[in-house]
Short mmCIF file of N, CA and C in Angstrom, two decimals:
data_model
loop_
_atom_site.label_atom_id
_atom_site.label_comp_id
_atom_site.label_asym_id
_atom_site.label_seq_id
_atom_site.Cartn_x
_atom_site.Cartn_y
_atom_site.Cartn_z
N MET A 1 71.21 102.72 62.28
CA MET A 1 71.12 103.49 63.31
C MET A 1 70.96 105.08 62.79
N ARG A 2 70.87 106.21 63.52
CA ARG A 2 71.21 107.33 63.32
C ARG A 2 72.01 107.70 64.57
N ARG A 3 72.36 108.56 64.19
CA ARG A 3 73.76 109.42 65.11
C ARG A 3 72.68 110.30 66.48
N ASP A 4 71.76 110.47 66.50
CA ASP A 4 70.86 110.70 67.21
C ASP A 4 70.97 109.31 68.34
N ASP A 5 70.63 108.38 67.38
CA ASP A 5 70.01 106.79 68.22
C ASP A 5 71.36 106.79 69.21
N LEU A 6 72.71 106.46 68.57
CA LEU A 6 73.92 106.80 69.38
C LEU A 6 73.68 107.30 70.32
N GLU A 7 73.93 108.64 70.66
CA GLU A 7 73.68 109.84 71.64
C GLU A 7 72.96 109.35 72.45
N HIS A 8 71.42 108.57 71.90
CA HIS A 8 70.89 108.56 72.67
C HIS A 8 71.01 107.00 73.59
N ALA A 9 71.37 106.10 73.56
CA ALA A 9 72.61 105.02 73.86
C ALA A 9 73.23 104.94 74.53
N ILE A 10 73.98 106.38 74.08
CA ILE A 10 75.29 106.40 75.29
C ILE A 10 74.75 107.80 76.66
N ARG A 11 73.26 108.54 76.44
CA ARG A 11 73.02 108.70 77.32
C ARG A 11 72.92 107.88 78.43
N ALA A 12 72.03 106.73 77.53
CA ALA A 12 70.67 105.73 78.90
C ALA A 12 71.51 104.88 79.15
N ALA A 13 73.45 104.16 78.54
CA ALA A 13 73.80 103.43 79.35
C ALA A 13 74.55 104.03 80.36
N ALA A 14 75.52 105.06 80.28
CA ALA A 14 75.60 106.17 81.11
C ALA A 14 74.99 106.11 82.34
N GLU A 15 73.46 106.79 82.11
CA GLU A 15 73.05 106.83 83.27
C GLU A 15 72.54 105.24 84.18
N VAL A 16 72.14 104.46 83.57
CA VAL A 16 71.84 103.09 83.63
C VAL A 16 73.14 103.13 84.55
N ILE A 17 74.46 103.29 84.35
CA ILE A 17 75.66 102.45 85.83
C ILE A 17 76.56 103.78 85.98
N HIS A 18 75.82 105.00 86.58
CA HIS A 18 75.89 106.39 86.85
C HIS A 18 77.18 106.41 87.32
N GLU A 19 78.02 106.57 85.74
CA GLU A 19 79.35 107.18 85.08
C GLU A 19 78.78 108.19 83.87
N ASP A 20 79.69 108.52 83.87
CA ASP A 20 79.32 109.88 82.55
C ASP A 20 80.83 109.92 81.48
N ARG A 21 80.73 109.08 81.29
CA ARG A 21 81.73 108.05 80.21
C ARG A 21 81.73 106.61 80.13
N VAL A 22 81.45 106.41 78.43
CA VAL A 22 80.78 105.25 77.83
C VAL A 22 81.84 104.28 77.02
N ILE A 23 82.40 103.88 76.18
CA ILE A 23 82.84 103.69 75.46
C ILE A 23 82.32 102.42 74.08
N VAL A 24 82.32 103.46 73.01
CA VAL A 24 81.31 102.29 72.34
C VAL A 24 82.64 101.86 71.84
N LEU A 25 82.22 100.37 70.90
CA LEU A 25 83.32 99.69 70.56
C LEU A 25 82.89 99.26 68.96
N GLY A 26 81.86 99.04 68.95
CA GLY A 26 81.54 98.72 67.74
C GLY A 26 81.13 98.97 66.47
N SER A 27 80.62 98.39 65.69
CA SER A 27 80.34 98.80 64.44
C SER A 27 79.36 100.59 64.27
N GLN A 28 78.77 101.04 65.10
CA GLN A 28 78.44 102.01 65.33
C GLN A 28 79.00 102.71 66.12
N SER A 29 79.72 102.67 66.38
CA SER A 29 81.03 103.55 66.70
C SER A 29 81.50 104.88 65.69
N ILE A 30 81.00 103.51 64.85
CA ILE A 30 81.29 105.43 63.01
C ILE A 30 80.77 106.39 63.08
N LEU A 31 79.42 106.34 63.80
CA LEU A 31 78.85 107.47 63.87
C LEU A 31 79.46 108.68 65.00
N GLY A 32 80.69 108.71 66.00
CA GLY A 32 80.92 109.13 66.02
C GLY A 32 81.95 110.40 65.29
N SER A 33 82.35 109.48 64.39
CA SER A 33 83.03 109.95 63.40
C SER A 33 82.46 110.86 61.78
N TYR A 34 81.46 110.20 61.73
CA TYR A 34 80.74 110.55 60.19
C TYR A 34 79.89 110.84 60.94
N THR A 35 78.76 111.19 60.20
CA THR A 35 76.73 110.80 60.08
C THR A 35 76.37 110.09 58.98
N GLU A 36 74.86 109.72 60.20
CA GLU A 36 74.19 109.48 58.75
C GLU A 36 74.46 108.75 57.00
N GLU A 37 74.09 110.34 57.28
CA GLU A 37 74.06 111.07 55.39
C GLU A 37 75.10 110.46 54.97
N GLN A 38 76.65 110.82 56.06
CA GLN A 38 78.29 110.43 55.06
C GLN A 38 78.10 108.94 54.47
N LEU A 39 77.79 108.18 55.07
CA LEU A 39 78.06 106.67 54.75
C LEU A 39 77.38 105.55 54.38
N PRO A 40 77.71 104.79 53.70
CA PRO A 40 76.99 103.87 53.21
C PRO A 40 74.94 103.35 54.34
N ALA A 41 74.70 103.21 53.30
CA ALA A 41 72.79 102.77 53.73
C ALA A 41 73.33 101.32 54.49
N SER A 42 74.41 100.84 53.97
CA SER A 42 74.38 98.83 54.47
C SER A 42 75.20 99.26 56.13
N ILE A 43 76.02 100.58 56.56
CA ILE A 43 76.57 100.59 57.76
C ILE A 43 75.72 100.74 58.88
N VAL A 44 74.43 101.36 58.27
CA VAL A 44 73.53 102.36 59.47
C VAL A 44 72.57 101.26 59.56
N THR A 45 72.68 99.80 58.82
CA THR A 45 71.59 99.41 59.81
C THR A 45 70.99 98.41 61.01
N SER A 46 71.86 98.77 61.15
CA SER A 46 71.71 98.31 62.93
C SER A 46 70.96 98.25 64.00
N ASP A 47 70.44 97.14 64.14
CA ASP A 47 69.90 97.32 65.83
C ASP A 47 70.72 97.58 67.08
N ALA A 48 71.91 97.31 66.82
CA ALA A 48 72.87 97.58 68.35
C ALA A 48 73.69 98.49 68.31
N VAL A 49 74.01 98.64 69.60
CA VAL A 49 75.38 99.71 69.69
C VAL A 49 76.43 98.77 71.05
N ASP A 50 77.05 98.72 70.89
CA ASP A 50 77.92 98.63 71.49
C ASP A 50 78.66 98.92 71.99
N ILE A 51 78.26 98.88 73.53
CA ILE A 51 79.01 99.68 74.70
C ILE A 51 79.66 99.38 75.55
N ALA A 52 80.12 99.46 76.27
CA ALA A 52 81.74 99.56 77.75
C ALA A 52 81.65 100.02 78.42
N PRO A 53 81.49 99.54 79.57
CA PRO A 53 81.73 100.70 81.24
C PRO A 53 82.95 101.44 80.41
N PHE A 54 83.58 102.17 80.98
CA PHE A 54 84.67 103.05 81.28
C PHE A 54 85.85 102.47 81.73
N SER A 55 85.11 101.62 82.83
CA SER A 55 85.56 100.55 84.20
C SER A 55 85.00 100.15 84.28
N ASP A 56 85.02 99.05 84.48
CA ASP A 56 84.51 97.97 85.26
C ASP A 56 85.29 97.02 86.44
N ASP A 57 83.84 96.47 87.29
CA ASP A 57 84.76 95.26 88.17
C ASP A 57 85.10 93.86 87.29
N GLU A 58 86.14 93.28 88.26
CA GLU A 58 86.05 92.05 86.73
C GLU A 58 84.75 91.16 86.60
N ALA A 59 83.95 91.23 87.35
CA ALA A 59 82.62 90.47 87.22
C ALA A 59 82.03 91.06 86.18
N GLY A 60 82.05 92.18 86.23
CA GLY A 60 81.95 92.61 84.63
C GLY A 60 79.93 93.29 85.46
N SER A 61 80.60 93.81 86.48
CA SER A 61 78.73 94.39 86.89
C SER A 61 77.82 95.71 86.53
N LEU A 62 78.90 96.09 85.98
CA LEU A 62 78.56 97.37 85.14
C LEU A 62 77.37 96.96 83.93
N ALA A 63 78.43 95.75 82.65
CA ALA A 63 77.57 95.16 81.72
C ALA A 63 76.99 95.20 81.87
N ASP A 64 76.30 94.18 83.04
CA ASP A 64 75.41 93.25 83.51
C ASP A 64 74.53 94.31 83.55
N SER A 65 74.90 95.49 83.95
CA SER A 65 72.97 96.25 84.34
C SER A 65 72.82 96.67 83.18
N ILE A 66 74.09 97.55 82.20
CA ILE A 66 72.97 97.58 80.72
C ILE A 66 72.70 96.59 80.13
N ASP A 67 73.37 95.60 79.80
CA ASP A 67 72.45 94.37 79.39
C ASP A 67 71.16 94.66 80.09
N ALA A 68 70.80 94.56 81.16
CA ALA A 68 70.30 93.94 82.12
C ALA A 68 68.67 94.67 81.53
N ALA A 69 69.10 96.35 81.56
CA ALA A 69 67.95 96.84 81.62
C ALA A 69 68.02 97.37 80.21
N LEU A 70 68.52 98.08 78.97
CA LEU A 70 68.74 98.08 77.84
C LEU A 70 69.17 96.96 76.44
N GLY A 71 68.89 95.84 76.59
CA GLY A 71 69.84 94.24 76.19
C GLY A 71 68.25 94.39 75.20
N GLU A 72 68.87 93.72 74.06
CA GLU A 72 68.22 93.11 73.19
C GLU A 72 66.93 92.41 73.66
N TRP A 73 65.71 92.77 73.46
CA TRP A 73 64.33 92.52 74.09
C TRP A 73 63.85 93.43 75.32
N SER A 74 64.53 94.32 75.93
CA SER A 74 64.54 95.01 76.94
C SER A 74 63.66 95.98 76.57
N PRO A 75 62.65 96.24 77.32
CA PRO A 75 61.41 97.51 77.26
C PRO A 75 62.11 98.74 76.86
N PHE A 76 63.01 99.11 76.96
CA PHE A 76 64.08 99.67 76.15
C PHE A 76 64.23 99.47 74.66
N HIS A 77 64.33 98.10 74.51
CA HIS A 77 64.34 98.26 73.11
C HIS A 77 62.94 98.22 72.18
N LYS A 78 61.76 97.82 73.19
CA LYS A 78 60.71 97.52 72.71
C LYS A 78 60.14 99.38 72.20
N GLU A 79 60.62 100.46 73.21
CA GLU A 79 60.30 101.00 72.73
C GLU A 79 60.92 101.83 71.70
N PHE A 80 62.56 101.89 71.28
CA PHE A 80 63.16 103.22 70.91
C PHE A 80 63.70 101.95 69.50
N GLY A 81 63.51 101.22 69.55
CA GLY A 81 63.62 100.10 67.62
C GLY A 81 64.69 99.28 67.75
N PHE A 82 66.19 99.87 69.12
CA PHE A 82 67.44 99.94 68.65
C PHE A 82 67.94 99.01 70.53
N TYR A 83 68.50 98.31 70.93
CA TYR A 83 69.03 98.41 71.49
C TYR A 83 70.57 98.74 72.03
N ILE A 84 71.36 98.27 73.35
CA ILE A 84 72.42 98.44 73.87
C ILE A 84 72.76 96.93 74.23
N GLN A 85 73.61 96.50 73.69
CA GLN A 85 74.66 95.42 73.54
C GLN A 85 75.67 95.73 75.00
N ALA A 86 75.68 95.13 75.79
CA ALA A 86 77.46 95.45 76.70
C ALA A 86 78.25 94.62 76.64
N ALA A 87 79.60 95.02 76.43
CA ALA A 87 80.71 94.67 75.92
C ALA A 87 81.55 95.50 76.78
N GLU A 88 82.99 94.50 77.39
CA GLU A 88 84.17 94.74 78.24
C GLU A 88 85.23 95.67 76.69
N ARG A 89 86.21 96.13 77.74
CA ARG A 89 86.97 96.88 76.75
C ARG A 89 88.21 95.90 75.62
N GLU A 90 88.15 94.68 76.36
CA GLU A 90 88.65 93.96 76.31
C GLU A 90 88.08 92.93 75.58
N THR A 91 86.47 92.89 74.84
CA THR A 91 85.69 92.29 73.43
C THR A 91 86.88 92.68 72.35
N ALA A 92 87.24 93.77 71.76
CA ALA A 92 87.49 94.09 70.81
C ALA A 92 89.39 93.77 71.07
N VAL A 93 89.99 93.20 70.07
CA VAL A 93 91.50 93.56 69.66
C VAL A 93 91.33 94.42 68.49
N LEU A 94 92.92 95.99 69.67
CA LEU A 94 92.91 97.25 68.64
C LEU A 94 93.91 97.11 68.92
N PRO A 95 94.31 97.44 68.36
CA PRO A 95 95.50 98.36 67.67
C PRO A 95 96.17 99.35 69.30
N ALA A 96 97.60 99.64 68.84
CA ALA A 96 98.58 99.12 70.12
C ALA A 96 97.97 101.48 70.25
N ASP A 97 97.59 101.90 71.49
CA ASP A 97 97.04 103.38 71.88
C ASP A 97 95.89 103.80 71.28
N TRP A 98 94.68 102.55 71.00
CA TRP A 98 93.10 103.25 70.29
C TRP A 98 92.73 104.16 71.35
N ASP A 99 93.49 103.91 72.42
CA ASP A 99 92.89 104.77 73.64
C ASP A 99 92.73 106.70 73.63
N TYR A 100 93.94 106.91 73.38
CA TYR A 100 94.03 108.03 71.93
C TYR A 100 93.60 108.34 71.33
N ARG A 101 93.51 107.97 70.93
CA ARG A 101 92.29 108.12 69.24
C ARG A 101 90.97 108.26 69.48
N LEU A 102 90.47 107.72 70.64
CA LEU A 102 88.98 107.17 70.66
C LEU A 102 87.99 109.23 70.90
N VAL A 103 87.34 108.89 69.75
CA VAL A 103 85.99 110.22 69.14
C VAL A 103 85.46 110.17 70.14
N GLY A 104 85.37 111.20 70.94
CA GLY A 104 84.18 112.31 71.63
C GLY A 104 82.77 112.38 70.67
N VAL A 105 81.77 111.82 71.27
CA VAL A 105 80.61 112.22 71.19
C VAL A 105 79.67 112.75 72.40
N ARG A 106 79.27 113.88 72.51
CA ARG A 106 79.04 115.13 72.88
C ARG A 106 77.99 115.60 73.06
N SER A 107 76.82 115.94 73.08
CA SER A 107 75.88 116.83 72.59
C SER A 107 74.61 117.11 73.50
N GLU A 108 73.52 117.98 73.14
CA GLU A 108 72.66 118.21 74.21
C GLU A 108 71.47 116.96 74.98
N ARG A 109 71.71 116.01 73.55
CA ARG A 109 71.29 114.74 73.83
C ARG A 109 71.82 114.09 74.62
N THR A 110 73.21 114.35 75.17
CA THR A 110 73.96 113.63 75.87
C THR A 110 73.77 113.50 77.24
N ARG A 111 73.53 114.97 77.43
CA ARG A 111 73.27 115.65 78.83
C ARG A 111 74.85 115.59 79.13
N ASN A 112 74.97 115.27 80.00
CA ASN A 112 76.32 114.72 80.66
C ASN A 112 77.54 113.76 80.69
N SER A 113 77.15 113.07 79.88
CA SER A 113 77.73 112.24 78.97
C SER A 113 78.68 112.14 78.22
N THR A 114 80.14 111.47 78.37
CA THR A 114 80.33 111.16 76.57
C THR A 114 80.57 109.77 76.85
N GLY A 115 80.58 109.59 74.77
CA GLY A 115 80.41 108.28 75.01
C GLY A 115 81.87 108.32 73.63
N LEU A 116 82.53 107.24 74.79
CA LEU A 116 84.20 107.72 73.59
C LEU A 116 83.95 106.65 72.10
N CYS A 117 84.26 107.18 71.18
CA CYS A 117 83.37 105.64 69.45
C CYS A 117 85.24 105.62 69.23
N LEU A 118 85.55 104.19 68.87
CA LEU A 118 86.62 104.08 68.10
C LEU A 118 86.85 105.27 66.93
N ASP A 119 88.05 105.94 66.52
CA ASP A 119 88.72 105.74 65.57
C ASP A 119 88.12 105.13 64.35
N PRO A 120 87.78 105.51 63.19
CA PRO A 120 88.07 105.20 62.00
C PRO A 120 88.58 103.62 61.85
N TYR A 121 89.55 103.97 61.75
CA TYR A 121 90.39 103.11 61.50
C TYR A 121 91.15 101.89 62.59
N ASP A 122 91.05 101.97 63.53
CA ASP A 122 91.08 101.18 64.40
C ASP A 122 89.68 100.30 64.56
N LEU A 123 89.24 100.45 64.55
CA LEU A 123 87.11 100.06 64.03
C LEU A 123 87.82 99.32 63.37
N CYS A 124 87.81 99.60 62.27
CA CYS A 124 88.06 98.48 61.36
C CYS A 124 89.60 97.07 61.20
N ALA A 125 90.11 98.08 62.11
CA ALA A 125 91.59 97.14 62.07
C ALA A 125 90.73 95.72 63.18
N ALA A 126 89.95 96.24 64.16
CA ALA A 126 89.57 95.34 64.40
C ALA A 126 88.00 94.67 64.10
N LYS A 127 87.57 94.48 63.37
CA LYS A 127 86.42 93.79 62.37
C LYS A 127 87.43 92.75 61.66
N LEU A 128 88.72 93.69 61.31
CA LEU A 128 89.36 92.61 60.05
C LEU A 128 90.01 91.31 61.37
N ILE A 129 90.25 92.18 62.45
CA ILE A 129 90.65 90.63 63.21
C ILE A 129 89.56 89.92 63.93
N ALA A 130 88.35 90.83 63.75
CA ALA A 130 86.92 89.13 64.29
C ALA A 130 87.01 88.57 62.96
N GLY A 131 86.80 89.33 61.54
CA GLY A 131 87.06 88.11 60.42
C GLY A 131 86.07 87.58 59.93
N ARG A 132 84.30 88.41 59.84
CA ARG A 132 83.17 87.76 60.05
C ARG A 132 83.12 88.10 58.41
N PRO A 133 82.72 87.60 58.10
CA PRO A 133 82.13 87.61 56.67
C PRO A 133 81.78 89.25 56.39
N THR A 134 80.23 89.71 57.62
CA THR A 134 79.49 91.32 58.14
C THR A 134 80.98 92.06 58.18
N ASP A 135 81.96 91.78 58.80
CA ASP A 135 82.74 92.57 59.52
C ASP A 135 83.59 92.54 58.22
N HIS A 136 84.12 92.22 56.91
CA HIS A 136 84.53 92.21 55.82
C HIS A 136 83.43 92.82 55.23
N ALA A 137 82.20 93.15 55.21
CA ALA A 137 81.54 94.21 53.99
C ALA A 137 81.31 95.26 54.81
N PHE A 138 81.43 95.41 55.94
CA PHE A 138 81.35 96.78 57.03
C PHE A 138 81.98 97.64 56.23
N VAL A 139 83.77 96.80 56.48
CA VAL A 139 85.11 97.89 55.87
C VAL A 139 85.47 97.35 54.67
N VAL A 140 84.42 97.23 53.82
CA VAL A 140 84.19 97.31 52.04
C VAL A 140 83.23 98.43 52.22
N ALA A 141 83.16 98.61 52.29
CA ALA A 141 81.62 99.42 52.26
C ALA A 141 82.68 101.06 52.57
N LEU A 142 82.84 100.37 53.65
CA LEU A 142 84.19 102.20 54.12
C LEU A 142 84.63 102.34 52.77
N ILE A 143 85.83 101.52 52.41
CA ILE A 143 87.08 101.86 51.50
C ILE A 143 86.07 102.38 50.13
N GLU A 144 85.09 101.63 49.50
CA GLU A 144 84.61 101.70 48.41
C GLU A 144 83.93 103.55 48.59
N SER A 145 83.53 103.51 49.19
CA SER A 145 83.14 105.20 49.98
C SER A 145 84.24 106.57 50.05
N SER A 146 85.08 105.77 50.44
CA SER A 146 86.45 106.88 50.77
C SER A 146 86.37 107.65 51.92
N LEU A 147 85.91 106.39 52.28
CA LEU A 147 85.86 107.33 53.83
C LEU A 147 87.23 106.84 54.49
N ILE A 148 87.56 105.45 54.22
CA ILE A 148 88.85 105.18 54.79
C ILE A 148 90.09 104.14 53.46
N VAL A 149 90.81 104.98 54.01
CA VAL A 149 91.65 104.25 52.53
C VAL A 149 92.58 102.97 53.03
N PRO A 150 93.30 102.35 52.08
CA PRO A 150 93.33 100.63 52.52
C PRO A 150 95.14 101.05 52.74
N SER A 151 95.92 101.94 52.89
CA SER A 151 97.28 102.07 53.02
C SER A 151 96.80 102.47 54.93
N GLU A 152 96.61 103.70 54.69
CA GLU A 152 96.01 103.42 56.74
C GLU A 152 95.64 102.79 57.25
N LEU A 153 95.06 101.69 57.03
CA LEU A 153 94.71 100.63 56.88
C LEU A 153 95.19 99.66 57.20
N VAL A 154 95.85 99.53 56.61
CA VAL A 154 97.45 99.12 57.11
C VAL A 154 98.71 98.83 57.88
N ALA A 155 98.12 99.76 57.98
CA ALA A 155 99.55 100.90 59.24
C ALA A 155 98.91 100.30 60.29
N ARG A 156 97.03 100.68 60.27
CA ARG A 156 96.63 100.76 62.04
C ARG A 156 96.93 99.13 61.93
N ILE A 157 96.30 97.75 60.96
CA ILE A 157 96.45 96.36 61.78
C ILE A 157 97.60 96.52 62.19
N ARG A 158 99.33 97.46 61.56
CA ARG A 158 100.63 96.49 61.88
C ARG A 158 101.01 97.08 63.88
N LEU A 159 99.94 97.96 63.66
CA LEU A 159 100.06 98.61 65.52
C LEU A 159 99.60 97.15 66.25
N ILE A 160 98.77 95.91 65.79
CA ILE A 160 98.44 95.21 67.15
C ILE A 160 99.59 94.79 67.03
N ASP A 161 99.55 94.06 68.13
CA ASP A 161 100.14 92.95 69.21
C ASP A 161 100.95 91.61 67.66
N PRO A 162 101.74 91.37 67.43
CA PRO A 162 102.55 90.87 66.78
C PRO A 162 101.58 88.83 67.20
N ALA A 163 101.72 88.86 68.09
CA ALA A 163 101.40 87.73 68.57
C ALA A 163 100.09 87.45 68.34
N GLU A 164 99.01 88.24 68.43
CA GLU A 164 97.20 88.24 67.91
C GLU A 164 97.45 86.85 66.61
N PRO A 165 97.24 85.90 66.61
CA PRO A 165 97.13 85.30 66.00
C PRO A 165 96.19 85.41 64.13
N ARG A 166 95.09 86.39 64.55
CA ARG A 166 94.51 86.67 63.59
C ARG A 166 94.78 87.94 62.53
N ARG A 167 95.93 87.89 63.10
CA ARG A 167 96.84 90.01 62.50
C ARG A 167 97.36 89.72 60.76
N ASP A 168 98.37 88.48 60.90
CA ASP A 168 98.39 87.94 59.64
C ASP A 168 97.41 88.11 58.27
N ALA A 169 96.41 86.98 58.85
CA ALA A 169 95.21 87.38 57.66
C ALA A 169 94.65 88.71 57.65
N ALA A 170 94.61 89.32 58.27
CA ALA A 170 93.86 90.67 58.59
C ALA A 170 94.51 91.91 57.52
N LEU A 171 96.47 91.24 58.00
CA LEU A 171 97.56 92.07 57.50
C LEU A 171 96.72 91.54 55.60
N SER A 172 96.86 90.69 55.39
CA SER A 172 96.49 89.82 54.10
C SER A 172 95.80 90.45 53.08
N TRP A 173 94.54 90.47 53.88
CA TRP A 173 93.57 90.54 53.23
C TRP A 173 93.33 93.00 52.82
N ALA A 174 93.49 92.92 54.15
CA ALA A 174 93.81 95.05 54.07
C ALA A 174 94.67 94.96 52.97
N MET A 175 95.88 94.39 53.03
CA MET A 175 96.77 94.72 51.53
C MET A 175 95.99 94.28 49.97
N SER A 176 95.02 93.06 50.24
CA SER A 176 94.80 92.67 49.19
C SER A 176 93.96 94.10 48.43
N VAL A 177 93.01 94.19 49.30
CA VAL A 177 91.91 95.04 49.07
C VAL A 177 92.91 96.66 48.56
N GLY A 178 93.38 96.27 48.85
CA GLY A 178 94.51 98.45 48.33
C GLY A 178 95.17 97.95 46.99
N ARG A 179 94.98 97.39 46.30
CA ARG A 179 95.66 96.38 45.57
C ARG A 179 94.73 97.08 44.11
#
């Protein structure tokens, strides 16, 4: 995925739900902070972008609208080669105050829409909480590219609620990579 694809996804999702802001939660939110030229090739291979409405009802009606119009196998996906996976804000386990560190993406391509992308460290902390092999590979690629510093990642993981059962494993992993 390229930055212009991300901008297209932001605009399309915002148009579908008739809102001016959406939150980009998944791995492609890294494109809010870095261009595809700055990132390792393995980071930008996804054909999906995870987007949550800035606010939604309890039933997730706006997220459902995004999925129906722009999701996997939709006409949008077939035409543009990528799709939008609708999410809810609560989908990711994130460090405290993550919403104050969101990175805004707004351009001519997004028109009057803003995509609020996760800060790279918040994104990596969430990836380590999820703990899938692909998530670990994502974080390693960013560390090896010197875009993420392990000590700062450890500090960010420490901002995750200590009651989160996967927090200690994520911390342990991040500390071992930093050695």
